[in-house]
XYZ file of C-alpha atoms in Angstrom:
463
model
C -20.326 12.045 21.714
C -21.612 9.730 19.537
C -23.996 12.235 17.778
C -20.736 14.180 16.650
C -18.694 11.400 15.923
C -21.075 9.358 13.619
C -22.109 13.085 12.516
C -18.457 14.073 10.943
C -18.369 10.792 9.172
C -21.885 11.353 7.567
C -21.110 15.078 6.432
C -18.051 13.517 4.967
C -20.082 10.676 3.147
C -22.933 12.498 2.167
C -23.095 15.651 -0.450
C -20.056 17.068 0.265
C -18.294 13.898 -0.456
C -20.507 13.338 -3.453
C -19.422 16.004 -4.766
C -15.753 15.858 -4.489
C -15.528 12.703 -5.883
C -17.705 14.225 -8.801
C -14.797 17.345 -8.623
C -12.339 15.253 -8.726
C -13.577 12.008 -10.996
C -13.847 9.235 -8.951
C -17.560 8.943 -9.970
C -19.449 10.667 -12.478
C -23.329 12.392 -12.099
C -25.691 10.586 -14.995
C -29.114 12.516 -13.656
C -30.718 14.783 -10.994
C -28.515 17.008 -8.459
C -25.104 15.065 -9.428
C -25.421 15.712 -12.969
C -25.107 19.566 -12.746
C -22.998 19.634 -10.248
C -20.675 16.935 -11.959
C -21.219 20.193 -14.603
C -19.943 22.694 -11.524
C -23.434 24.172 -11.197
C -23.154 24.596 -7.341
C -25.336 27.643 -6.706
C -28.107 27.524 -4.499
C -26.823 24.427 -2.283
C -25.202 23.084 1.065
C -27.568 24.721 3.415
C -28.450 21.306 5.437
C -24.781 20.828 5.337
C -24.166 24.231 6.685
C -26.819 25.108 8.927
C -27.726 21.357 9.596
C -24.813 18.787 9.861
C -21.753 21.145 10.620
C -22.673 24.299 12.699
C -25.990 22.634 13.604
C -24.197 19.259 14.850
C -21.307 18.101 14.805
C -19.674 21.898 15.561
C -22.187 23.123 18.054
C -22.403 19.590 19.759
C -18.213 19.421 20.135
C -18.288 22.579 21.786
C -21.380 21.922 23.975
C -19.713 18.412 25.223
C -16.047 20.822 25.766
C -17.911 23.362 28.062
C -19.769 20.811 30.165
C -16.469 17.812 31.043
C -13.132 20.388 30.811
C -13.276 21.606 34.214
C -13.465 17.460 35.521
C -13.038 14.758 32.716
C -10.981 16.271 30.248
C -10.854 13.141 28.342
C -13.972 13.918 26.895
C -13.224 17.520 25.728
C -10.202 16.466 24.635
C -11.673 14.094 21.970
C -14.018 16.857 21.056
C -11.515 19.450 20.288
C -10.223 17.133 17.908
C -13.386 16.775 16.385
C -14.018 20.650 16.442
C -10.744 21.260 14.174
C -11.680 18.236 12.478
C -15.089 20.141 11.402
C -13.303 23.391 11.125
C -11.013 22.449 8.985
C -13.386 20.724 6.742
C -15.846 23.970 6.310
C -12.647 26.242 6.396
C -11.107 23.741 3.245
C -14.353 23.859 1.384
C -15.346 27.581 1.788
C -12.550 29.322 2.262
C -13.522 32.479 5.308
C -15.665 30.605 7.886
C -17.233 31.910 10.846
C -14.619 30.623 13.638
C -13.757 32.708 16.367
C -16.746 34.161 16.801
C -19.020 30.843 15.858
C -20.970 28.409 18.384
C -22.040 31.357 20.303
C -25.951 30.702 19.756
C -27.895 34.157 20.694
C -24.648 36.084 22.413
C -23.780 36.352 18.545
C -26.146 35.795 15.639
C -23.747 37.126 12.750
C -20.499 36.057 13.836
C -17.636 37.629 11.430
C -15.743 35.458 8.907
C -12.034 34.868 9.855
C -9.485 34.504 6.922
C -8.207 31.086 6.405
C -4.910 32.036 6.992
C -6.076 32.793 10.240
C -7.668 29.658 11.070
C -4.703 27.481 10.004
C -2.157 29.704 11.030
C -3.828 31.646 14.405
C -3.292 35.528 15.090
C -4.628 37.965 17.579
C -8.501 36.837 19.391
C -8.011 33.825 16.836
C -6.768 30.006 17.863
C -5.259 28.488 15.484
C -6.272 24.537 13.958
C -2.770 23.378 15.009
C -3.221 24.762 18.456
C -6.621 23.597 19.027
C -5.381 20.227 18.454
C -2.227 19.929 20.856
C -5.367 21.366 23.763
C -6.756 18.594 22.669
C -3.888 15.806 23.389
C -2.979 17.860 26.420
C -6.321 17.448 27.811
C -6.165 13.637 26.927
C -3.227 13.114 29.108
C -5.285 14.735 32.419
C -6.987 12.815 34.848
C -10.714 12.414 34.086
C -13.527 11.647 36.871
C -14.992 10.016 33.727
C -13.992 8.034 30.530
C -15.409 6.804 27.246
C -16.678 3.413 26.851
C -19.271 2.086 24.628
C -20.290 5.847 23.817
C -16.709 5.953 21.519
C -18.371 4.403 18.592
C -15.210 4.380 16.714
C -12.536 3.267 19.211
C -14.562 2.395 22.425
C -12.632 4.744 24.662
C -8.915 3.707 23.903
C -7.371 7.110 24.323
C -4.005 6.116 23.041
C -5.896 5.498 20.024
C -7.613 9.340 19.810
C -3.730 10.446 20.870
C -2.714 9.080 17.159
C -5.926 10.907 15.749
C -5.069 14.187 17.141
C -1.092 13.178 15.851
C -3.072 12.551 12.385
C -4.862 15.751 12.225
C -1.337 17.601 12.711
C -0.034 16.051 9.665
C -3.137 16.178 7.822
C -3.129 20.454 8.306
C 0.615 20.622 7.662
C -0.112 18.743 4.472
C -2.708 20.762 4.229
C -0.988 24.905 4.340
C 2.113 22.942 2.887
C 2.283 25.072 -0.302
C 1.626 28.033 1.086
C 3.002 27.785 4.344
C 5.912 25.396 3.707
C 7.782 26.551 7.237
C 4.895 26.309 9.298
C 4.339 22.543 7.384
C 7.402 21.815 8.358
C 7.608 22.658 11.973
C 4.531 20.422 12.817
C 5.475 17.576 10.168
C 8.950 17.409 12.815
C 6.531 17.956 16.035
C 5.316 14.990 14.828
C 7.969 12.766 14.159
C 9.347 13.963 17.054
C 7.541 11.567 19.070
C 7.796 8.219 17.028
C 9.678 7.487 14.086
C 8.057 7.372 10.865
C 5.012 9.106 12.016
C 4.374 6.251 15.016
C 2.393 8.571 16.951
C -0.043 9.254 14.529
C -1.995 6.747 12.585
C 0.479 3.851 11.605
C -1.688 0.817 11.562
C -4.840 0.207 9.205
C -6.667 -0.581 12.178
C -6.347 2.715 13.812
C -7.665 4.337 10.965
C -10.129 7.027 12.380
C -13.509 4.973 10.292
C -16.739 5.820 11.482
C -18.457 2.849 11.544
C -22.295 2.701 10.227
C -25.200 -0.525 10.205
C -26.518 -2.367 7.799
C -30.241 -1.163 8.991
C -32.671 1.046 6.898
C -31.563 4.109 8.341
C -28.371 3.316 9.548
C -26.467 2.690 6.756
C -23.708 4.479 5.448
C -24.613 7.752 3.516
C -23.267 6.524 0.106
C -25.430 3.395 0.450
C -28.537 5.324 1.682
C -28.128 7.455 -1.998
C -26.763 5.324 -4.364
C -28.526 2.109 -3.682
C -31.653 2.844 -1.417
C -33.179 6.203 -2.533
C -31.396 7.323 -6.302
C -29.706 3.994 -7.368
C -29.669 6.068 -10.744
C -28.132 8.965 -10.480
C -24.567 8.189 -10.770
C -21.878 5.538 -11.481
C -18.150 5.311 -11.835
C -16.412 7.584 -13.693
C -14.438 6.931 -17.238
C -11.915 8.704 -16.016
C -10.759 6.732 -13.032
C -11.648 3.656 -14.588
C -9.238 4.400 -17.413
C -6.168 5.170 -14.544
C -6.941 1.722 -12.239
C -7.182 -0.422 -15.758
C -4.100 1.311 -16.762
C -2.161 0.295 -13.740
C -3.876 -2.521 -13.798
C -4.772 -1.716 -10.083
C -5.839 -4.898 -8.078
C -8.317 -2.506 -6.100
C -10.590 -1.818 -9.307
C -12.540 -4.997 -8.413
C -13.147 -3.697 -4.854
C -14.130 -0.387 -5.560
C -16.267 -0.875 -8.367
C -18.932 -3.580 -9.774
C -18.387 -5.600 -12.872
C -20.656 -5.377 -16.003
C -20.426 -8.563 -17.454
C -23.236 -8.415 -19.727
C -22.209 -5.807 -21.486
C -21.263 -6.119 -25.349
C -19.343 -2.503 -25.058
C -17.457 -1.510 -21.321
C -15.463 0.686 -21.168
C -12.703 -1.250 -19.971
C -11.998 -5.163 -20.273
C -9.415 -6.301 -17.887
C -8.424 -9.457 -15.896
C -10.593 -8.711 -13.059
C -13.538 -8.435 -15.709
C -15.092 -5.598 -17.736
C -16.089 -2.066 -16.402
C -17.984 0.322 -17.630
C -18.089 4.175 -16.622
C -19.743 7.206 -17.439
C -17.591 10.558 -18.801
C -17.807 13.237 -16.456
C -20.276 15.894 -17.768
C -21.586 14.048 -20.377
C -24.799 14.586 -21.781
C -26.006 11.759 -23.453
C -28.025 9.036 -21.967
C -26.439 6.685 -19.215
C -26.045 2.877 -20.032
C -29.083 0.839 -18.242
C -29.094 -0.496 -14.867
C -30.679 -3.680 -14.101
C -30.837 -5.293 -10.823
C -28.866 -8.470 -11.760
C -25.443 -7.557 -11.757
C -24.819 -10.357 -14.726
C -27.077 -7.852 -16.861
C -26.240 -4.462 -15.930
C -24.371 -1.986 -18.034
C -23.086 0.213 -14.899
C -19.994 0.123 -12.747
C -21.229 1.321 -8.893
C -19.233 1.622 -5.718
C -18.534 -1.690 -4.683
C -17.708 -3.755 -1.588
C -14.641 -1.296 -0.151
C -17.162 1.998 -0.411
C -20.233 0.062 0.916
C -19.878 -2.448 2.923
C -18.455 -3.830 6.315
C -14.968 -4.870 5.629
C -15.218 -7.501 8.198
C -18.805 -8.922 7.959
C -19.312 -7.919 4.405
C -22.753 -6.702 5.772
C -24.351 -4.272 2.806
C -24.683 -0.616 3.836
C -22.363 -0.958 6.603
C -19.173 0.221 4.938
C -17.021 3.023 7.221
C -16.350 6.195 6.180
C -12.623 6.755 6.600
C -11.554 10.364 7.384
C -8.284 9.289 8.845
C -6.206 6.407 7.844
C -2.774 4.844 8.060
C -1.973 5.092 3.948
C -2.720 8.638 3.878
C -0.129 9.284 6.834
C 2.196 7.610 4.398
C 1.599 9.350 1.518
C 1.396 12.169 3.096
C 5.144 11.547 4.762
C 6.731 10.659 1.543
C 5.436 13.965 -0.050
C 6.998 15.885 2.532
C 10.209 14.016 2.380
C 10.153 14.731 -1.326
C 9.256 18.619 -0.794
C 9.901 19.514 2.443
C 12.727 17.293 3.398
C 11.970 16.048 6.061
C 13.032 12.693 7.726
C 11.988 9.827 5.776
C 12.812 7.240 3.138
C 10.269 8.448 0.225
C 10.431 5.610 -1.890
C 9.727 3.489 0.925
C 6.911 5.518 2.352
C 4.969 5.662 -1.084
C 5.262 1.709 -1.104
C 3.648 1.624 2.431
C 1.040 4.031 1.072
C -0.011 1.850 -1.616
C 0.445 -1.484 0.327
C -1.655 0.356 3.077
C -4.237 1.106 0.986
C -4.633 -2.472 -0.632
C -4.556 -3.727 2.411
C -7.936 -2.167 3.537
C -9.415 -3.276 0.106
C -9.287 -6.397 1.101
C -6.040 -7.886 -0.680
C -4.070 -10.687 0.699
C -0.437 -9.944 1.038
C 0.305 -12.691 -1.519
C -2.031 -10.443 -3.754
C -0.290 -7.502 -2.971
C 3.290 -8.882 -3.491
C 2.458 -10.609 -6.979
C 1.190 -6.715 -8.240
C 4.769 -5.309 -7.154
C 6.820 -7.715 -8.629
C 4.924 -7.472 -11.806
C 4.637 -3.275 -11.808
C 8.147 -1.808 -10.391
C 7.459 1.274 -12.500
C 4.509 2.104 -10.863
C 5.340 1.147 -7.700
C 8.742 2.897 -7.407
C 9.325 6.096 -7.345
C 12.019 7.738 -10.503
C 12.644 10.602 -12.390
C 12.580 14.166 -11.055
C 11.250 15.234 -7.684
C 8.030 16.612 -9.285
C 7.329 13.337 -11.164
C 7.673 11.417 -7.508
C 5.360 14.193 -6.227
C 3.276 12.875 -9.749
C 3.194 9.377 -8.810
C 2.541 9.703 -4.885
C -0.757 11.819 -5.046
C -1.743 10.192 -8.417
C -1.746 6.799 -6.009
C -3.308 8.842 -3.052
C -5.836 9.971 -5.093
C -6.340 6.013 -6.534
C -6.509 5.683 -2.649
C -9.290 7.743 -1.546
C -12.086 6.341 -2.542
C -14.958 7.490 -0.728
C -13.560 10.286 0.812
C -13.879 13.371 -1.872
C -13.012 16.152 0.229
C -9.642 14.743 0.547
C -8.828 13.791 -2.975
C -10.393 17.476 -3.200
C -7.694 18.954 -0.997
C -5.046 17.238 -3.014
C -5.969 18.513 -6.553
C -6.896 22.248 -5.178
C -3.364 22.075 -3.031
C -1.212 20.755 -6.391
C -3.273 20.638 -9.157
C -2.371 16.776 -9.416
C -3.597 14.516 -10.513
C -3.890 16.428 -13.857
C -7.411 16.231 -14.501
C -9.135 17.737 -17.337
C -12.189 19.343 -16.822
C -15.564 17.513 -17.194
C -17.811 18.132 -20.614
C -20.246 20.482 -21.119
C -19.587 22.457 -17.900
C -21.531 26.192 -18.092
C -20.404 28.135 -15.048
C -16.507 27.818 -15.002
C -14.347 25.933 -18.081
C -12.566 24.528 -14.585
C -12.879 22.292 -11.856
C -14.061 24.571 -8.964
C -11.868 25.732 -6.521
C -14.370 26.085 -3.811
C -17.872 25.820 -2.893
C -20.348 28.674 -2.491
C -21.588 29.881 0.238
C -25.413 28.600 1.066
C -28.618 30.816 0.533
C -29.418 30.731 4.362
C -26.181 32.595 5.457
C -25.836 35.079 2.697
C -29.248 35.710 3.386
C -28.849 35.751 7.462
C -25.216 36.465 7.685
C -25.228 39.135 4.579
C -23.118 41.900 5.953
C -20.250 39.092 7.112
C -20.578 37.023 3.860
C -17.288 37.406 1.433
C -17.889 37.579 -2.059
C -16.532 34.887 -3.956
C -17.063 32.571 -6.968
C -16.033 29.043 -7.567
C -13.228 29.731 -9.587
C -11.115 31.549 -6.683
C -8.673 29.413 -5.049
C -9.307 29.147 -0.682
C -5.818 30.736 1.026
C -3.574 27.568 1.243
C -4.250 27.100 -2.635
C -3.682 30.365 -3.564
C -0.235 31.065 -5.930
């Protein structure tokens, strides 16, 4: 179990992360891979995160640990189904067409067929669907089980009431997910969910539930934005102009935690209370400002404390990757309040969502309370139901930092927040819509591979 767990959070952290925070301007690539791809040129890459961390991992190794406890401790196949859709989900929401119901079959099937995405979210014939893969998955939590998790739950050392509020999570996360497209089917399983606890109580309503996988602050060990950005290419990216402009803007208490200061530097980019930042457009072409090791000298804004480190020891390299947390249930409530109408005060759940999300930067409530008083504009909603859809993801996406594939859900789903795209990009004049498939399926998979390009929108983003 732990191979899978601490596997999801590193496929998360890693290049496909990387890159939707490139997608979606949270950082910005100054050299090497990240600077053409922060230029959309995708072509030619993901096979380790294909072959290697999803179907050769974290998919394979979830379906291996289901096979071997359902028949006699459920609890453990329950946690891996929801780390199966988990997976899923992500390859489905990055690729579009996935090999699903015929996938994790080894030999018996070497070129398993791609199901639609509308299949996988929404199920049909031969084909289980996400949603239904997850409620297996809580059912199987509530059976007796000869044996438990312990110290082999990295993330919540076997509390199963805990992994019942994941599963709850995942439900609202897919709902949130097919929302636009599927807006009935959203809100069936938005209501399944409130069903059983007001205000979303039985899925993630408490920072420290927050589905985080935990890393070390060990050569090796440490978490897979640290292992790039500081151990082994400490120069090919930094913060982005872009989001540096919004956080200065809203004069956002987080930008401090998320990002380093550049105090030495005659020309930042931005000069605020919490000290001067400097960024790097997305795309650009001309040379990067200069790094130096002592952060009084250095001309570039990097991830900072919230992305890296250990929130509670402050240990370097030891930073969690969150894939499920309590301020995106939030957001995602008050959206669906907004657009779905379901049950909910919106206003109030977009104030959670951004108190939430301070919260885990590290903010003291007095902190917290002096930046609503002084910013009721930003931090209430107003105006017309699409500018409160405007202001609640602009704030999720100010939320997920270090998570790109969910900020990259967000702007495929609703186009918000209304990015423009980055300079000097030579494959599509927009931000990409999807990721392409990797050389070692077309090439073993060829008569099952769709034919797409990175401008096509996946199913549940699809007009």
């Amino acid at each position: 179990m732990p191979a899978i767990t601490v596997g999801t959070g590193f496929v998360v952290g890693n290049t496909l992360g990387r890159d939707g925070d490139l997608f979606t301007q949270h950082y910005a690539g100054i050299a090497n891979q990240p600077a053409t791809e922060d230029r959309y040129v995708i072509n030619g890459n993901y096979d380790n995160e294909w072959q290697g961390d999803l179907y050769g991992n974290n998919l394979i190794g979830a379906q291996t640990l289901i096979t071997s406890t359902q028949a006699t401790s459920p609890a453990y196949s329950g946690i891996a189904k929801l780390i199966k859709a988990y997976n899923f989900a992500l390859t489905t929401d990055m690729w579009g067409d996935i090999p699903y119901s015929q996938a994790l079959q080894g030999l018996a099937n070497l070129h398993p067929v791609f199901d639609k995405q509308q299949d996988i979210y929404e199920g049909a014939t031969g084909i289980q669907s996400l949603f239904d893969l997850v409620r297996d998955g809580l059912a199987d939590l509530d059976k007796t089980s000869a044996l438990t998790p312990g110290a082999d739950d990295v993330v919540y050392g076997g509390n199963l009431a805990k992994w019942r509020k994941v599963g709850n999570m995942l439900l609202l996360k897919f709902a949130n997910t097919v929302s636009s497209k599927d807006p009935a089917l959203a809100t069936k399983v938005i209501n399944e969910v409130l069903a059983k606890g007001v205000g979303g109580s039985a899925a993630i309503n408490a920072n420290g539930d927050d589905f985080a996988v935990p890393f070390g602050p060990a050569v090796g060990n440490t978490n897979p934005f640290y292992s790039y950005n500081v151990t082994n290419r400490p120069d090919d990216q930094m913060a982005s102009t872009r989001f540096l402009d919004s956080l200065a803007a809203y004069k956002d208490p987080r930008l401090p935690k998320y990002f380093t200061t550049t105090p030495g530097n005659p020309t930042p980019t931005e000069t605020t209370s919490f000290g001067k930042f400097t960024g790097f457009e997305n795309g650009n072409n001309i040379v990067a400002p200069a790094r130096n090791a002592d952060p009084a000298k250095t001309s570039r804004s990097v991830y900072g404390a919230y992305v890296l480190n250990d929130p509670k020891s402050g240990a370097a390299g030891a930073g969690p990757i969150r894939l499920l947390t309590n301020f995106q249930r939030a957001f995602i409530l008050a959206e669906s309040a907004i657009r779905l109408k379901t049950a909910g005060d919106a206003d109030a759940l977009y104030k959670e969502g951004i108190r939430r999300s301070m919260e885990e930067t590290g903010l003291t409530t007095a902190e917290i309370d002096a930046y609503f008083t002084a910013n009721p504009a930003i931090v209430g909603l107003h105006g017309t139901d699409d500018q409160k859809v405007d202001q609640i993801l602009r704030q999720k996406w100010m939320a997920w930092l270090g998570n790109g594939y969910e900020s990259f859900n967000d702007y495929r789903r609703t186009g918000r927040p209304r990015l423009q795209p980055a300079l000097n990009v030579v494959v599509t004049p927009n931000i990409p819509q999807r990721l392409l498939y990797p050389p070692s399926e077309v090439s073993g998979n060829r008569d099952n591979v769709p034919t797409t390009v990175i401008s096509d929108p996946v199913w549940w983003a699809s007009k």
